[in-house]
């Protein structure tokens, strides 16, 4: 079955450490997204990528980095510069060839990141 | 500026009674509107979407929503709540004139009591 796979489900980060969250999709989607979700808040966009080798900052990109070397993969690195990284992270993707307006975005199951 | 407001952070209903989750948006452009559901520790699942076709949209699990342009609203309803409907619901807006992103509401947590 096609879908979006995020790993790991749970991750613990020590102070000053960089960690990377994996996102893989086999839906042949061009556009991919990373969102952060905090309790009681809606999702906030960290980064998005519309095609391979291209990505754009979202609303809260500081302290994060991404790469898009393959169509299927869009990993997110949470760097030590992100001072409050504890959150639920969601990866998403969208069908090719159309703008987001009117087009469904599909989400992965999410990854919990906790600072210890 | 574009925005979306979910008017209730928590809604509690009894099983078998109607559900109403309210959403209002603000946009200078023609919006597309979505409702997503999120069960605990899970990703978001699409319930339904409006994309300038019929104003009454039917979704999965018996949910439906009506787009009212004059009221800038897109409220989610279900005639009879089921225990499995207990979850977080997000109203989401995208804009044909905007750049490539979505605007999420803060979410409404629906509790269903026996």
mmCIF file of C-alpha atoms in Angstrom:
data_model
loop_
_atom_site.group_PDB
_atom_site.id
_atom_site.type_symbol
_atom_site.label_atom_id
_atom_site.label_comp_id
_atom_site.label_asym_id
_atom_site.label_seq_id
_atom_site.Cartn_x
_atom_site.Cartn_y
_atom_site.Cartn_z
ATOM 1 C CA UNK A 1 0.000 0.000 0.000
ATOM 2 C CA UNK A 2 1.161 3.521 -0.742
ATOM 3 C CA UNK A 3 1.772 5.896 2.101
ATOM 4 C CA UNK A 4 4.072 8.061 4.133
ATOM 5 C CA UNK A 5 6.417 6.446 6.647
ATOM 6 C CA UNK A 6 7.953 8.426 9.462
ATOM 7 C CA UNK A 7 10.653 7.090 11.754
ATOM 8 C CA UNK A 8 11.380 6.802 14.537
ATOM 9 C CA UNK A 9 8.026 7.068 16.295
ATOM 10 C CA UNK A 10 9.720 8.234 19.501
ATOM 11 C CA UNK A 11 13.084 9.949 19.776
ATOM 12 C CA UNK A 12 14.977 11.436 22.690
ATOM 13 C CA UNK A 13 17.515 14.198 22.205
ATOM 14 C CA UNK A 14 20.191 15.314 24.594
ATOM 15 C CA UNK A 15 21.040 18.966 24.981
ATOM 16 C CA UNK A 16 23.333 20.180 22.201
ATOM 17 C CA UNK A 17 22.667 17.197 19.984
ATOM 18 C CA UNK A 18 21.410 17.149 16.411
ATOM 19 C CA UNK A 19 18.819 14.538 15.527
ATOM 20 C CA UNK A 20 17.243 13.579 12.212
ATOM 21 C CA UNK A 21 13.655 12.501 11.601
ATOM 22 C CA UNK A 22 13.049 10.356 8.562
ATOM 23 C CA UNK A 23 10.150 10.746 6.116
ATOM 24 C CA UNK A 24 9.686 8.443 3.141
ATOM 25 C CA UNK A 25 6.743 8.319 0.716
ATOM 26 C CA UNK A 26 5.915 5.924 -2.119
ATOM 27 C CA UNK A 27 2.975 7.934 -3.448
ATOM 28 C CA UNK A 28 4.965 9.554 -6.283
ATOM 29 C CA UNK A 29 4.185 12.943 -4.764
ATOM 30 C CA UNK A 30 6.316 15.916 -5.759
ATOM 31 C CA UNK A 31 5.608 18.155 -2.789
ATOM 32 C CA UNK A 32 6.559 17.256 0.768
ATOM 33 C CA UNK A 33 6.127 19.135 4.042
ATOM 34 C CA UNK A 34 7.242 19.129 7.664
ATOM 35 C CA UNK A 35 4.931 20.413 10.371
ATOM 36 C CA UNK A 36 5.377 20.828 14.087
ATOM 37 C CA UNK A 37 2.458 20.293 16.473
ATOM 38 C CA UNK A 38 2.418 21.529 20.061
ATOM 39 C CA UNK A 39 -0.362 20.756 22.555
ATOM 40 C CA UNK A 40 -3.410 22.940 22.064
ATOM 41 C CA UNK A 41 -2.087 24.438 18.851
ATOM 42 C CA UNK A 42 -2.617 23.797 15.203
ATOM 43 C CA UNK A 43 0.154 22.628 12.927
ATOM 44 C CA UNK A 44 2.914 25.033 12.016
ATOM 45 C CA UNK A 45 4.940 24.694 8.840
ATOM 46 C CA UNK A 46 8.685 24.186 9.260
ATOM 47 C CA UNK A 47 9.878 23.501 5.706
ATOM 48 C CA UNK A 48 8.392 22.398 2.436
ATOM 49 C CA UNK A 49 9.731 21.110 -0.856
ATOM 50 C CA UNK A 50 7.942 21.221 -4.189
ATOM 51 C CA UNK A 51 10.490 19.277 -6.217
ATOM 52 C CA UNK A 52 13.724 17.394 -5.765
ATOM 53 C CA UNK A 53 16.735 19.528 -4.813
ATOM 54 C CA UNK A 54 14.529 22.440 -3.853
ATOM 55 C CA UNK A 55 13.018 23.430 -0.506
ATOM 56 C CA UNK A 56 11.635 26.551 1.151
ATOM 57 C CA UNK A 57 11.416 27.788 4.725
ATOM 58 C CA UNK A 58 8.034 27.764 6.383
ATOM 59 C CA UNK A 59 6.875 29.818 9.328
ATOM 60 C CA UNK A 60 9.186 28.326 11.982
ATOM 61 C CA UNK A 61 12.323 27.171 10.145
ATOM 62 C CA UNK A 62 14.869 28.454 12.657
ATOM 63 C CA UNK A 63 16.823 25.609 14.271
ATOM 64 C CA UNK A 64 15.804 23.103 11.596
ATOM 65 C CA UNK A 65 17.310 21.912 8.327
ATOM 66 C CA UNK A 66 16.131 19.646 5.514
ATOM 67 C CA UNK A 67 17.334 18.031 2.323
ATOM 68 C CA UNK A 68 15.533 16.692 -0.731
ATOM 69 C CA UNK A 69 18.000 14.584 -2.672
ATOM 70 C CA UNK A 70 15.379 12.039 -3.698
ATOM 71 C CA UNK A 71 11.724 12.417 -4.562
ATOM 72 C CA UNK A 72 10.750 9.817 -1.982
ATOM 73 C CA UNK A 73 12.674 11.220 0.961
ATOM 74 C CA UNK A 74 12.517 14.471 2.942
ATOM 75 C CA UNK A 75 14.475 14.136 6.215
ATOM 76 C CA UNK A 76 14.285 16.820 8.893
ATOM 77 C CA UNK A 77 17.234 17.606 11.140
ATOM 78 C CA UNK A 78 16.524 19.265 14.458
ATOM 79 C CA UNK A 79 19.715 21.106 15.334
ATOM 80 C CA UNK A 80 21.059 22.226 18.679
ATOM 81 C CA UNK A 81 20.010 25.742 17.707
ATOM 82 C CA UNK A 82 16.361 24.772 18.195
ATOM 83 C CA UNK A 83 15.875 25.707 21.839
ATOM 84 C CA UNK A 84 12.492 24.103 22.382
ATOM 85 C CA UNK A 85 12.346 21.035 20.164
ATOM 86 C CA UNK A 86 10.010 18.874 22.245
ATOM 87 C CA UNK A 87 6.955 18.387 20.009
ATOM 88 C CA UNK A 88 5.093 16.076 17.676
ATOM 89 C CA UNK A 89 6.445 16.276 14.116
ATOM 90 C CA UNK A 90 4.335 15.443 11.090
ATOM 91 C CA UNK A 91 5.508 14.852 7.555
ATOM 92 C CA UNK A 92 3.083 15.258 4.656
ATOM 93 C CA UNK A 93 3.000 15.047 0.882
ATOM 94 C CA UNK A 94 0.783 16.145 -1.988
ATOM 95 C CA UNK A 95 -0.046 14.878 -5.483
ATOM 96 C CA UNK A 96 2.098 16.175 -8.339
ATOM 97 C CA UNK A 97 1.252 18.758 -10.898
ATOM 98 C CA UNK A 98 -1.172 20.916 -8.971
ATOM 99 C CA UNK A 99 -1.030 23.719 -6.452
ATOM 100 C CA UNK A 100 -2.094 22.942 -2.935
ATOM 101 C CA UNK A 101 -5.399 24.721 -3.348
ATOM 102 C CA UNK A 102 -8.068 22.059 -3.587
ATOM 103 C CA UNK A 103 -5.570 19.233 -3.518
ATOM 104 C CA UNK A 104 -5.422 16.811 -0.633
ATOM 105 C CA UNK A 105 -2.362 16.595 1.578
ATOM 106 C CA UNK A 106 -1.578 13.219 3.090
ATOM 107 C CA UNK A 107 0.102 12.843 6.473
ATOM 108 C CA UNK A 108 2.431 10.351 8.073
ATOM 109 C CA UNK A 109 1.835 8.938 11.551
ATOM 110 C CA UNK A 110 4.143 11.450 13.199
ATOM 111 C CA UNK A 111 7.250 11.364 15.382
ATOM 112 C CA UNK A 112 7.528 12.411 19.013
ATOM 113 C CA UNK A 113 10.740 14.214 19.897
ATOM 114 C CA UNK A 114 11.600 14.799 23.538
ATOM 115 C CA UNK A 115 14.612 16.599 24.998
ATOM 116 C CA UNK A 116 16.194 14.830 27.947
ATOM 117 C CA UNK B 1 -4.398 38.243 5.904
ATOM 118 C CA UNK B 2 -5.633 34.696 5.712
ATOM 119 C CA UNK B 3 -6.630 32.928 8.904
ATOM 120 C CA UNK B 4 -8.851 30.183 10.238
ATOM 121 C CA UNK B 5 -10.601 30.094 13.611
ATOM 122 C CA UNK B 6 -12.081 27.084 15.307
ATOM 123 C CA UNK B 7 -14.550 28.547 17.737
ATOM 124 C CA UNK B 8 -14.468 25.777 20.338
ATOM 125 C CA UNK B 9 -11.337 24.175 21.765
ATOM 126 C CA UNK B 10 -13.402 21.393 23.396
ATOM 127 C CA UNK B 11 -16.791 19.923 22.558
ATOM 128 C CA UNK B 12 -18.479 17.219 24.601
ATOM 129 C CA UNK B 13 -21.525 15.257 23.415
ATOM 130 C CA UNK B 14 -23.382 12.124 24.383
ATOM 131 C CA UNK B 15 -23.295 9.103 22.131
ATOM 132 C CA UNK B 16 -26.137 9.237 19.612
ATOM 133 C CA UNK B 17 -26.553 13.031 19.747
ATOM 134 C CA UNK B 18 -25.577 15.497 16.991
ATOM 135 C CA UNK B 19 -22.093 16.912 16.615
ATOM 136 C CA UNK B 20 -21.303 20.490 15.569
ATOM 137 C CA UNK B 21 -17.713 21.703 15.247
ATOM 138 C CA UNK B 22 -17.440 25.306 14.145
ATOM 139 C CA UNK B 23 -14.899 26.863 11.791
ATOM 140 C CA UNK B 24 -14.649 30.381 10.379
ATOM 141 C CA UNK B 25 -12.061 31.628 7.934
ATOM 142 C CA UNK B 26 -10.769 34.932 6.675
ATOM 143 C CA UNK B 27 -9.457 35.167 3.161
ATOM 144 C CA UNK B 28 -9.025 37.612 0.323
ATOM 145 C CA UNK B 29 -9.022 34.759 -2.145
ATOM 146 C CA UNK B 30 -11.252 31.861 -3.064
ATOM 147 C CA UNK B 31 -10.494 29.247 -0.458
ATOM 148 C CA UNK B 32 -10.384 25.512 -0.465
ATOM 149 C CA UNK B 33 -11.386 24.088 2.884
ATOM 150 C CA UNK B 34 -10.652 20.801 4.583
ATOM 151 C CA UNK B 35 -11.512 18.993 7.782
ATOM 152 C CA UNK B 36 -8.982 16.543 9.176
ATOM 153 C CA UNK B 37 -9.278 14.211 12.157
ATOM 154 C CA UNK B 38 -6.418 13.152 14.404
ATOM 155 C CA UNK B 39 -6.615 10.284 16.862
ATOM 156 C CA UNK B 40 -4.096 10.242 19.741
ATOM 157 C CA UNK B 41 -0.477 9.924 18.633
ATOM 158 C CA UNK B 42 -1.520 9.526 15.005
ATOM 159 C CA UNK B 43 -1.212 11.511 11.816
ATOM 160 C CA UNK B 44 -4.066 13.511 10.318
ATOM 161 C CA UNK B 45 -6.730 11.817 8.205
ATOM 162 C CA UNK B 46 -8.844 13.709 5.688
ATOM 163 C CA UNK B 47 -12.564 13.758 6.530
ATOM 164 C CA UNK B 48 -13.774 15.947 3.679
ATOM 165 C CA UNK B 49 -12.907 18.918 1.507
ATOM 166 C CA UNK B 50 -14.596 21.796 -0.290
ATOM 167 C CA UNK B 51 -13.130 23.009 -3.584
ATOM 168 C CA UNK B 52 -15.769 25.349 -5.081
ATOM 169 C CA UNK B 53 -18.170 22.656 -6.231
ATOM 170 C CA UNK B 54 -21.240 21.759 -4.135
ATOM 171 C CA UNK B 55 -21.456 23.803 -0.949
ATOM 172 C CA UNK B 56 -22.618 20.814 1.105
ATOM 173 C CA UNK B 57 -19.802 18.336 1.286
ATOM 174 C CA UNK B 58 -20.143 14.771 2.522
ATOM 175 C CA UNK B 59 -17.175 13.000 4.021
ATOM 176 C CA UNK B 60 -16.245 9.745 5.640
ATOM 177 C CA UNK B 61 -17.812 8.257 8.781
ATOM 178 C CA UNK B 62 -21.068 10.184 8.338
ATOM 179 C CA UNK B 63 -19.564 13.663 8.647
ATOM 180 C CA UNK B 64 -20.558 16.562 6.431
ATOM 181 C CA UNK B 65 -19.808 20.261 6.216
ATOM 182 C CA UNK B 66 -21.476 23.220 4.578
ATOM 183 C CA UNK B 67 -19.550 26.076 2.983
ATOM 184 C CA UNK B 68 -21.308 29.406 3.628
ATOM 185 C CA UNK B 69 -19.521 32.204 1.847
ATOM 186 C CA UNK B 70 -21.703 34.966 3.343
ATOM 187 C CA UNK B 71 -20.790 33.782 6.834
ATOM 188 C CA UNK B 72 -17.219 32.711 5.924
ATOM 189 C CA UNK B 73 -17.915 29.462 7.719
ATOM 190 C CA UNK B 74 -17.327 25.762 7.151
ATOM 191 C CA UNK B 75 -18.870 23.990 10.133
ATOM 192 C CA UNK B 76 -18.549 20.223 10.525
ATOM 193 C CA UNK B 77 -21.595 18.192 11.542
ATOM 194 C CA UNK B 78 -22.678 14.638 12.173
ATOM 195 C CA UNK B 79 -26.245 13.589 13.009
ATOM 196 C CA UNK B 80 -25.337 10.972 15.597
ATOM 197 C CA UNK B 81 -22.049 10.746 17.483
ATOM 198 C CA UNK B 82 -20.264 7.469 17.999
ATOM 199 C CA UNK B 83 -17.702 6.691 20.681
ATOM 200 C CA UNK B 84 -15.067 6.225 17.978
ATOM 201 C CA UNK B 85 -15.538 9.857 16.891
ATOM 202 C CA UNK B 86 -13.659 11.060 19.964
ATOM 203 C CA UNK B 87 -10.561 12.765 18.538
ATOM 204 C CA UNK B 88 -9.034 16.117 17.608
ATOM 205 C CA UNK B 89 -10.487 17.844 14.556
ATOM 206 C CA UNK B 90 -8.705 20.456 12.464
ATOM 207 C CA UNK B 91 -10.195 22.919 10.025
ATOM 208 C CA UNK B 92 -7.688 23.759 7.299
ATOM 209 C CA UNK B 93 -7.738 26.409 4.605
ATOM 210 C CA UNK B 94 -5.723 26.861 1.443
ATOM 211 C CA UNK B 95 -5.939 29.747 -0.977
ATOM 212 C CA UNK B 96 -5.779 29.845 -4.748
ATOM 213 C CA UNK B 97 -3.983 33.158 -4.648
ATOM 214 C CA UNK B 98 -1.619 32.211 -1.885
ATOM 215 C CA UNK B 99 1.717 30.484 -1.985
ATOM 216 C CA UNK B 100 2.078 26.852 -1.407
ATOM 217 C CA UNK B 101 0.953 26.246 2.161
ATOM 218 C CA UNK B 102 -2.059 25.513 4.338
ATOM 219 C CA UNK B 103 -3.448 27.415 7.308
ATOM 220 C CA UNK B 104 -4.487 25.199 10.228
ATOM 221 C CA UNK B 105 -6.984 25.995 12.929
ATOM 222 C CA UNK B 106 -5.977 25.329 16.530
ATOM 223 C CA UNK B 107 -8.122 22.225 16.686
ATOM 224 C CA UNK B 108 -11.264 21.109 18.504
ATOM 225 C CA UNK B 109 -11.138 18.156 20.844
ATOM 226 C CA UNK B 110 -14.334 16.143 20.656
ATOM 227 C CA UNK B 111 -15.293 13.988 23.639
ATOM 228 C CA UNK B 112 -18.137 11.464 23.321
ATOM 229 C CA UNK B 113 -19.777 10.151 26.485
ATOM 230 C CA UNK B 114 -21.860 6.973 26.796
#
